[in-house]
PDB file of C-alpha atoms in Angstrom:
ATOM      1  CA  UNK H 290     -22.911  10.055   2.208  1.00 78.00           C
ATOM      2  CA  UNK H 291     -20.645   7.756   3.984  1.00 86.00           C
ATOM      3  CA  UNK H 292     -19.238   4.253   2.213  1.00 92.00           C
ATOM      4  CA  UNK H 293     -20.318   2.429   5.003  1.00 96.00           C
ATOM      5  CA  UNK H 294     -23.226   3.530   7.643  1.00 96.00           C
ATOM      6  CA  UNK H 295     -23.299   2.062  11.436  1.00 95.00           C
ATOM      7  CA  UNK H 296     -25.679   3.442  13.918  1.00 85.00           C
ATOM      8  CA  UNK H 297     -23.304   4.930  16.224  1.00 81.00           C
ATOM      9  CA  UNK H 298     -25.787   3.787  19.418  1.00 85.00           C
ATOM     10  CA  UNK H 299     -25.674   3.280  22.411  1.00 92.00           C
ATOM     11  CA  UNK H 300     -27.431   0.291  22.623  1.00 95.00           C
ATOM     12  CA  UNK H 301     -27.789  -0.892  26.009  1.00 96.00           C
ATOM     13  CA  UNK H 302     -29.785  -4.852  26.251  1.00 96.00           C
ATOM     14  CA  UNK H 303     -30.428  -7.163  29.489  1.00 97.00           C
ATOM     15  CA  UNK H 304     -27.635 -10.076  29.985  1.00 97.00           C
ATOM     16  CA  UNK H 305     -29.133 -13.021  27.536  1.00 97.00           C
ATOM     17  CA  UNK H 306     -30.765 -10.954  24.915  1.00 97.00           C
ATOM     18  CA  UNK H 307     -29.900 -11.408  21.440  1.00 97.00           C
ATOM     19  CA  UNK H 308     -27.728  -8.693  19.974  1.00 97.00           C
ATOM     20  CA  UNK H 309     -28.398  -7.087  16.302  1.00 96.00           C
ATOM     21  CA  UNK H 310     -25.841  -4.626  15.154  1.00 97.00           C
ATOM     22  CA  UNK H 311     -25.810  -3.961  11.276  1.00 96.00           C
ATOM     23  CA  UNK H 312     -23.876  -1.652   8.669  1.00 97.00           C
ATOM     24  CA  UNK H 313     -25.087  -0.291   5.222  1.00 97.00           C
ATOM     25  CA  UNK H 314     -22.646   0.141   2.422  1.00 96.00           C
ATOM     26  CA  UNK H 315     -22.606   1.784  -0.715  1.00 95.00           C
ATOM     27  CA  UNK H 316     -19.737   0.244  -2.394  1.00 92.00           C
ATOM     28  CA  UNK H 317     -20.358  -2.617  -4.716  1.00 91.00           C
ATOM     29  CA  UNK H 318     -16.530  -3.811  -5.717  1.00 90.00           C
ATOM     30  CA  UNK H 319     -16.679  -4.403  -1.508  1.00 92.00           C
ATOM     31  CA  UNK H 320     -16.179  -7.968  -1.164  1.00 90.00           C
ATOM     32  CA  UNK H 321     -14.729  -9.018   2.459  1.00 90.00           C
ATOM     33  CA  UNK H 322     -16.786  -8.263   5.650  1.00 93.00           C
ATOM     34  CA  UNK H 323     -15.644  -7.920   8.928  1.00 94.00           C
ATOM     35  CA  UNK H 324     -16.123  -7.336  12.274  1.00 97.00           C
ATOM     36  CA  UNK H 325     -14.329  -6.043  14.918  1.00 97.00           C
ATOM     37  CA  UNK H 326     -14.865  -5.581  18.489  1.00 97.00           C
ATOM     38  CA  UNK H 327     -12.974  -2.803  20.446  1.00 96.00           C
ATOM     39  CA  UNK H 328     -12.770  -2.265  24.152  1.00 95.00           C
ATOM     40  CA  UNK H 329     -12.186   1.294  25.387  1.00 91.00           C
ATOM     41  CA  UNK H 330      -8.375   1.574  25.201  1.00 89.00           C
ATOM     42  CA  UNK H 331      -7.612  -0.985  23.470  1.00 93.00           C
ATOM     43  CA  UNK H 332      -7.043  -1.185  19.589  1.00 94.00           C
ATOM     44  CA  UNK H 333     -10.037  -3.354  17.273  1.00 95.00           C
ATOM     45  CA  UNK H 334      -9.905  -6.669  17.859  1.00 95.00           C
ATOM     46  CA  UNK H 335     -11.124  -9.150  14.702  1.00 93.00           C
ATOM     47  CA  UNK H 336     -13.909 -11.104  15.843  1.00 95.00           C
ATOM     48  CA  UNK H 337     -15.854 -12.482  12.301  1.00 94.00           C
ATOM     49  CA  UNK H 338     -14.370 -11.902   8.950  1.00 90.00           C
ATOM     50  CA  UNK H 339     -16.541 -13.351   5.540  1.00 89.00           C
ATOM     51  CA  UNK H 340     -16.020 -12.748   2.070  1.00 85.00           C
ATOM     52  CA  UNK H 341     -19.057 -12.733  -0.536  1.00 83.00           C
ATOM     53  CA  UNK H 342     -22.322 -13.523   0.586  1.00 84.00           C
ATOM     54  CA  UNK H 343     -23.409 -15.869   2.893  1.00 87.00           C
ATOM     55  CA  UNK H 344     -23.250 -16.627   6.399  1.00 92.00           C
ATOM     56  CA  UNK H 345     -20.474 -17.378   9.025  1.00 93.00           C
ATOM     57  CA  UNK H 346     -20.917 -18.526  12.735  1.00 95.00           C
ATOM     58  CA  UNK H 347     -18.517 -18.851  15.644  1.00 95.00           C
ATOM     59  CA  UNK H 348     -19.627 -19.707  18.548  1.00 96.00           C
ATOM     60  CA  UNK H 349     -22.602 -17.179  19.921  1.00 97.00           C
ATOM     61  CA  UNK H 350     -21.425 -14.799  17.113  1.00 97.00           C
ATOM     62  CA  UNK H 351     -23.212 -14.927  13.725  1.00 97.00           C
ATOM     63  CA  UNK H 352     -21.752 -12.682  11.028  1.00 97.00           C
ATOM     64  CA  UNK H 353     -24.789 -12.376   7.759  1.00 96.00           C
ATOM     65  CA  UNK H 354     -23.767 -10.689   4.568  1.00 96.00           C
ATOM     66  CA  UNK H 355     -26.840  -9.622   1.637  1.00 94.00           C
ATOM     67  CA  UNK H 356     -24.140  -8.350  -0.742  1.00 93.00           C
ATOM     68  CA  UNK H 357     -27.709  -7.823  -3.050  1.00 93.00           C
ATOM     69  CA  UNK H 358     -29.161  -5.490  -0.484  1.00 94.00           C
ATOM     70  CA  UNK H 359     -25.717  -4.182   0.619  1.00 95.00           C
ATOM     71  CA  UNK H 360     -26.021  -5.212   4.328  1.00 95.00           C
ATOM     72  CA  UNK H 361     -24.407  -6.977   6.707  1.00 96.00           C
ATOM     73  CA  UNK H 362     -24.911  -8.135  10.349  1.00 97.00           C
ATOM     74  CA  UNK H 363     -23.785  -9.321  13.134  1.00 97.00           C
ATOM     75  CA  UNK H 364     -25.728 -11.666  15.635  1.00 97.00           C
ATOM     76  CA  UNK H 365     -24.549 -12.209  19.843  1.00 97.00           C
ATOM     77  CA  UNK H 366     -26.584 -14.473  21.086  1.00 97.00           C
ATOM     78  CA  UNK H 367     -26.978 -15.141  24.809  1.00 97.00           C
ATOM     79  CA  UNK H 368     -25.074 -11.741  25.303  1.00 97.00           C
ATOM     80  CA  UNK H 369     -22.739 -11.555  28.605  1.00 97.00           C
ATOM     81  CA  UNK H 370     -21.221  -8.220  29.905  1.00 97.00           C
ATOM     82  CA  UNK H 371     -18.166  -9.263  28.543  1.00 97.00           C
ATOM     83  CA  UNK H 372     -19.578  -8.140  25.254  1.00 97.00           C
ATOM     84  CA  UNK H 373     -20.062  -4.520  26.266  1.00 97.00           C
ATOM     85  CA  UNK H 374     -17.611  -3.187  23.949  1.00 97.00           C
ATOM     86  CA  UNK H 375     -18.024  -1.026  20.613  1.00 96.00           C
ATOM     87  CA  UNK H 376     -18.698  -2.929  17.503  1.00 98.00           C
ATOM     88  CA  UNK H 377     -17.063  -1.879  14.446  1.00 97.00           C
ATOM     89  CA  UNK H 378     -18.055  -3.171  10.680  1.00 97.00           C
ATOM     90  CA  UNK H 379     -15.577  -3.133   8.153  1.00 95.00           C
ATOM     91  CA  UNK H 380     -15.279  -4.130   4.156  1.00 93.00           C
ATOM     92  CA  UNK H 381     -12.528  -3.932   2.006  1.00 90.00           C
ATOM     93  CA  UNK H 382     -12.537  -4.774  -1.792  1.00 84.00           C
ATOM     94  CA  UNK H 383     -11.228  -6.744  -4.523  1.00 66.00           C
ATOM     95  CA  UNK H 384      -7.572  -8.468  -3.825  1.00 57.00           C
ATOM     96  CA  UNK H 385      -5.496  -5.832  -4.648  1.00 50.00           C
ATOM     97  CA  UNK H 386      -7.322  -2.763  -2.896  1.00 51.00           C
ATOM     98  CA  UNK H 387      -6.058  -2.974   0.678  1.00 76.00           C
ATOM     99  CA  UNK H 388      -7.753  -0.397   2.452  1.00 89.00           C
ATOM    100  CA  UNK H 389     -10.453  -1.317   5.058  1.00 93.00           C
ATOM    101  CA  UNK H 390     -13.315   1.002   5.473  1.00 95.00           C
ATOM    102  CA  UNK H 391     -14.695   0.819   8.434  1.00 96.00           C
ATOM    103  CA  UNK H 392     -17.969   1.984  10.086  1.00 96.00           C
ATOM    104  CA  UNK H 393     -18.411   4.819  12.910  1.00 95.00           C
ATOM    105  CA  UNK H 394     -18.722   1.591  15.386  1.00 96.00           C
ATOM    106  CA  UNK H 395     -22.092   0.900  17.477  1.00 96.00           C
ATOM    107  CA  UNK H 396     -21.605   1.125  21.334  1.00 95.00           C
ATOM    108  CA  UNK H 397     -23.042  -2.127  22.992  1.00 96.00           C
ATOM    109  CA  UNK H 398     -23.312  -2.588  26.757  1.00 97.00           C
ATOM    110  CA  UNK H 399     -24.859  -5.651  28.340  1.00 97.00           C
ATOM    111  CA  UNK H 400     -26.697  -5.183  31.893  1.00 96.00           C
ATOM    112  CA  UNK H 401     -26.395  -7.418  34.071  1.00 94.00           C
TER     113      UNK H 401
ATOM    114  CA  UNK P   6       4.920 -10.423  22.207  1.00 53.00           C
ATOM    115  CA  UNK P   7       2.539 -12.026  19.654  1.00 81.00           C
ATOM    116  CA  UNK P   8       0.701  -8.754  18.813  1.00 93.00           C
ATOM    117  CA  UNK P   9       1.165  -5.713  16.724  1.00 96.00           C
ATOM    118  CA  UNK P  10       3.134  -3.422  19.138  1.00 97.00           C
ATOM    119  CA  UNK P  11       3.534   0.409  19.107  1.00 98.00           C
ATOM    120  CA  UNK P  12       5.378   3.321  20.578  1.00 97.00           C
ATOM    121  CA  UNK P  13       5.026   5.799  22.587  1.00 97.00           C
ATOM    122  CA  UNK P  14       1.663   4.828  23.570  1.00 97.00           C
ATOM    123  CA  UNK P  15       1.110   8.703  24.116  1.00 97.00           C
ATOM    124  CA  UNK P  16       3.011  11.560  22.876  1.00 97.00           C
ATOM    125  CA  UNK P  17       2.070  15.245  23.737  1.00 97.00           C
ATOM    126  CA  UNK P  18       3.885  17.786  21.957  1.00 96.00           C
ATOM    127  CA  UNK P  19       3.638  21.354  20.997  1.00 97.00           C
ATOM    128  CA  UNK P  20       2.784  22.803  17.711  1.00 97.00           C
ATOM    129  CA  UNK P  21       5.075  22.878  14.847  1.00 97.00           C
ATOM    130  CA  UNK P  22       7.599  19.968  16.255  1.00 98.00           C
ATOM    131  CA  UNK P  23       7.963  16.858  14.428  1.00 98.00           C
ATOM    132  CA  UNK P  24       7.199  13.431  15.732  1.00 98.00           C
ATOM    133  CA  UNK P  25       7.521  10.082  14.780  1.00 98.00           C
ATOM    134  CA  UNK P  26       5.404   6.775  15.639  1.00 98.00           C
ATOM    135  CA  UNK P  27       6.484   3.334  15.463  1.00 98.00           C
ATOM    136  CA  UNK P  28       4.850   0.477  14.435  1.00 98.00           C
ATOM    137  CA  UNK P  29       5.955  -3.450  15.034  1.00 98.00           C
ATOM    138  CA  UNK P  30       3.769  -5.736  13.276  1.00 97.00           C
ATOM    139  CA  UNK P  31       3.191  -9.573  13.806  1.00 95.00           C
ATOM    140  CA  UNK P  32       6.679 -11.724  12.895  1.00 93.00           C
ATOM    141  CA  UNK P  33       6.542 -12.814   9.516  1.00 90.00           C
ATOM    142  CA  UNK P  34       3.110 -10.337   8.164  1.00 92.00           C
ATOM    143  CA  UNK P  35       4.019  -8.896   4.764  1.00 91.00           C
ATOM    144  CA  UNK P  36       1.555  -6.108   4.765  1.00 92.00           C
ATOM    145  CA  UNK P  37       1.466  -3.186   7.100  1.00 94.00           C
ATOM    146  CA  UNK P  38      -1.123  -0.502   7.344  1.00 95.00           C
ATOM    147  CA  UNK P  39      -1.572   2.717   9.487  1.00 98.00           C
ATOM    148  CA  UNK P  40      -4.690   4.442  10.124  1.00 98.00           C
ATOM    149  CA  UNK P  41      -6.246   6.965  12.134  1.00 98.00           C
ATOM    150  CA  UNK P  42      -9.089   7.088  14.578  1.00 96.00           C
ATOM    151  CA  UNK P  43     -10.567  10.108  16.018  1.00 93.00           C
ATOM    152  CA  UNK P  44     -12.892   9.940  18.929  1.00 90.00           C
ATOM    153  CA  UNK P  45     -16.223   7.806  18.386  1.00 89.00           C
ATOM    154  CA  UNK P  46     -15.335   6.945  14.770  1.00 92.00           C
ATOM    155  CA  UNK P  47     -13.922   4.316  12.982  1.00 94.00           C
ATOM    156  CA  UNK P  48     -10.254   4.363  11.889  1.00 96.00           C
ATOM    157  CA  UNK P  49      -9.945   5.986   8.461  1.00 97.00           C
ATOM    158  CA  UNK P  50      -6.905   4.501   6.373  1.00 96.00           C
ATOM    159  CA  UNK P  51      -3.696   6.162   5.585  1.00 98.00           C
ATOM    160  CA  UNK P  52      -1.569   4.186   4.090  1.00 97.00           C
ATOM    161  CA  UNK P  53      -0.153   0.476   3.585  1.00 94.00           C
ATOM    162  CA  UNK P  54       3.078  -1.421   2.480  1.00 94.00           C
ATOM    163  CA  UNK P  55       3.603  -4.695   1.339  1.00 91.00           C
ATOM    164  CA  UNK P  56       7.383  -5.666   2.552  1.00 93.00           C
ATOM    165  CA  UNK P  57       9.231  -2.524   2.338  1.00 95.00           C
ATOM    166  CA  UNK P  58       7.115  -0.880  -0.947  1.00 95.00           C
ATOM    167  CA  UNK P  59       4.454   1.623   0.014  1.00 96.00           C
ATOM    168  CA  UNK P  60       1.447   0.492  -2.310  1.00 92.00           C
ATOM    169  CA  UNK P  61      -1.041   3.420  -1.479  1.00 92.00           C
ATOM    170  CA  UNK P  62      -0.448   6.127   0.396  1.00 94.00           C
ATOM    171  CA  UNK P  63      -3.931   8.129  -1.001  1.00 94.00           C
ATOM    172  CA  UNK P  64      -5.036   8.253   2.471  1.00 95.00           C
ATOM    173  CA  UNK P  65      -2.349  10.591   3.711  1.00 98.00           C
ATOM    174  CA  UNK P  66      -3.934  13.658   4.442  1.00 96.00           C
ATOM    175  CA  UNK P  67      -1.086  16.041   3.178  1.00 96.00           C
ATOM    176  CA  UNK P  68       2.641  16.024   2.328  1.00 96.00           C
ATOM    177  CA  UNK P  69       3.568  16.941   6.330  1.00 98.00           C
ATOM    178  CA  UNK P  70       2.426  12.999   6.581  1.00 98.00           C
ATOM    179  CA  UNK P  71       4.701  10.397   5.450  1.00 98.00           C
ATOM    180  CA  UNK P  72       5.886   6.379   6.248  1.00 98.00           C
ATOM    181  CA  UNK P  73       8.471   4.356   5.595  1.00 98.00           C
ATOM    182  CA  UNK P  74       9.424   0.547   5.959  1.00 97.00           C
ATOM    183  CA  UNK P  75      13.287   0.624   4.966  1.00 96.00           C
ATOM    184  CA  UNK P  76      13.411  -3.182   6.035  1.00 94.00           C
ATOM    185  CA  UNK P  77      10.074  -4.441   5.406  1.00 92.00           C
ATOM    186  CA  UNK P  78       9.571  -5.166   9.215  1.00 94.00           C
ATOM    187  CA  UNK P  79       8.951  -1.985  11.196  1.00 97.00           C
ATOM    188  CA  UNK P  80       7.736   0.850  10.349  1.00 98.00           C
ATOM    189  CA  UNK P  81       7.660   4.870  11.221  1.00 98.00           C
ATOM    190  CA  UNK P  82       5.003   7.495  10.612  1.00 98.00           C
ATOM    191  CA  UNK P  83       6.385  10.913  10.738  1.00 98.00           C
ATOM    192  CA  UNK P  84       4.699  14.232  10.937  1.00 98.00           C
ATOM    193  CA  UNK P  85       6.309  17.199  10.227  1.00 98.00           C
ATOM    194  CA  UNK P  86       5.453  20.695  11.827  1.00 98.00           C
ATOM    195  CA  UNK P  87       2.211  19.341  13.159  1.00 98.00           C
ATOM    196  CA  UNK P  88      -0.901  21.126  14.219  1.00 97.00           C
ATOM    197  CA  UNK P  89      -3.452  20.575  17.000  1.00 96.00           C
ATOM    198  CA  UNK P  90      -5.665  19.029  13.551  1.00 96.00           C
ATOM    199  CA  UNK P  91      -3.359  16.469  13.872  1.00 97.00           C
ATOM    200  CA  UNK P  92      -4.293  14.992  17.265  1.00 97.00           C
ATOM    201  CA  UNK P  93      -6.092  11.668  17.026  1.00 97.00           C
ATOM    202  CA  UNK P  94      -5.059   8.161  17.620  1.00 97.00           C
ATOM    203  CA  UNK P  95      -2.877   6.717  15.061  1.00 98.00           C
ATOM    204  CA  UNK P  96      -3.356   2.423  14.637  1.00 98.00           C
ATOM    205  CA  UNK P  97      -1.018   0.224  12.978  1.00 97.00           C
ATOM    206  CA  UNK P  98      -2.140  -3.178  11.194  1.00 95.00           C
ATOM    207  CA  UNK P  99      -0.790  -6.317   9.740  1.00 94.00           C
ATOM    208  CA  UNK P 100      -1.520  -8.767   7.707  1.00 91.00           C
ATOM    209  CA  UNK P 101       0.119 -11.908   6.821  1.00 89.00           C
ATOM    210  CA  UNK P 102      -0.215 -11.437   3.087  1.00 74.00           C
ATOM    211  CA  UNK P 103      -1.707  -8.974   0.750  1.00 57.00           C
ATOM    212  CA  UNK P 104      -5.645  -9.498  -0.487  1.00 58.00           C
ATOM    213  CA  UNK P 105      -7.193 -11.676   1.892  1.00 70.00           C
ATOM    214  CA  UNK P 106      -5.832 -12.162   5.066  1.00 81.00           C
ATOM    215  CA  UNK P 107      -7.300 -10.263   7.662  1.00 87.00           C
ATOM    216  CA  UNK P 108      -5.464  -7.105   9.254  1.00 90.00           C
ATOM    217  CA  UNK P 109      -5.018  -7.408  13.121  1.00 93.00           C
ATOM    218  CA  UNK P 110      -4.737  -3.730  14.861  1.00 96.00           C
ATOM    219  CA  UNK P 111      -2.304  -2.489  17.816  1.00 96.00           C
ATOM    220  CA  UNK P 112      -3.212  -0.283  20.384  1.00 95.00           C
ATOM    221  CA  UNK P 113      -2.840   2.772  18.866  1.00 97.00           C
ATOM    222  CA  UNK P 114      -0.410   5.737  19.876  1.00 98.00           C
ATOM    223  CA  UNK P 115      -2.243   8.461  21.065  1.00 97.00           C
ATOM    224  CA  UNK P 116      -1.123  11.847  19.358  1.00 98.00           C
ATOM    225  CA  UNK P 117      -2.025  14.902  21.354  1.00 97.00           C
ATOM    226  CA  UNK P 118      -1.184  18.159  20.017  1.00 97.00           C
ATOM    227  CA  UNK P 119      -0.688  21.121  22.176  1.00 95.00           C
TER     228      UNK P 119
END
């Protein structure tokens, strides 16, 4: 089993429709969240980054962490097709313990 | 630029030659981190420095893999004899300090083994 699970996709919504991608993680010392958004040839780009529990917004993007239930999310609302992109979770753990481990990445395109 | 910057952007090579891929990370980051990414996954780690000390290096997948960062600024991955196994994208990251900043990626070198 993987540390951290991602549904690989694709997951293709209507322009406007609220986006859900989420990750699953095993890990318990994991204690930053982040998320990342990659276009194709183009390296991950950091678009929400949290650390403990709790919730984070920016914007149309809302980042959710259950550190009880091990999950995390990530919220787009009103989505454009400048979101189609692949999503990417990623945790890392206590200060110290550098290493990000990152999710297989979801595949998200928004139809216009 | 402002970004992390890397070169080649491709390399094609043949078996058994050694290459080596250079990473420039954002002015001023302390910490430095390569990774690898194969095709519809998620980078895995390899290693990471603070300044010019390699902290972990666990992720290396064998001793033809090795990086240095002689001046704390940029820094070279080097594969020795490599094999077609090798052929991914390799991703540099920095950081402007060690535990909680976050790491900012550049756009890979893509590693192609023939």
């Amino acid at each position: 089993q993987k540390e951290v699970e991602q549904d690989p996709g694709p997951l293709s919504v209507p322009e406007g429709a609220i986006v859900s991608l989420n990750c699953t993680y095993s890990n318990s010392a994991f204690q930053y969240f982040m998320w990342y958004r990659q276009y194709s040839r183009k390296g991950p780009e950091l678009l929400m980054y949290t650390y403990s529990s709790g919730n984070k917004e920016d914007g149309r993007f809302t980042a959710q962490v259950d550190k009880s239930s091990k999950y995390i999310s990530l919220f787009i609302r009103d989505s454009q097709p400048s979101d189609s992109a692949t999503y990417l979770c990623a945790m890392s753990g206590r200060q110290g313990a550098q290493k990000l481990v990152f999710g297989q990445g979801t595949r998200l395109t928004i139809n216009p | 630029g402002a970004g992390v910057s890397q070169s080649p952007r491709y390399k094609v090579t043949k078996r058994g030659q050694d290459v080596a891929l250079r990473c420039d990370p954002i002015s001023g980051h302390v910490s430095l981190y390569w990774y690898r990414q194969a095709l519809g996954q998620g980078p895995e780690f390899l290693t990471y420095f603070n300044y010019e000390a390699q902290q972990d290096k666990s992720g290396l997948p064998n001793d033809r893999f090795s990086a240095e960062r002689p001046e704390g600024s940029i820094s070279t991955l080097t594969i020795q004899r490599t094999e077609q196994r090798d052929s991914a994208m390799y991703r540099c990251a920095s950081s402007a300090t060690g535990g909680d900043q976050p790491q900012h990626f550049g756009d890979g070198t893509r590693l192609s083994i023939l």
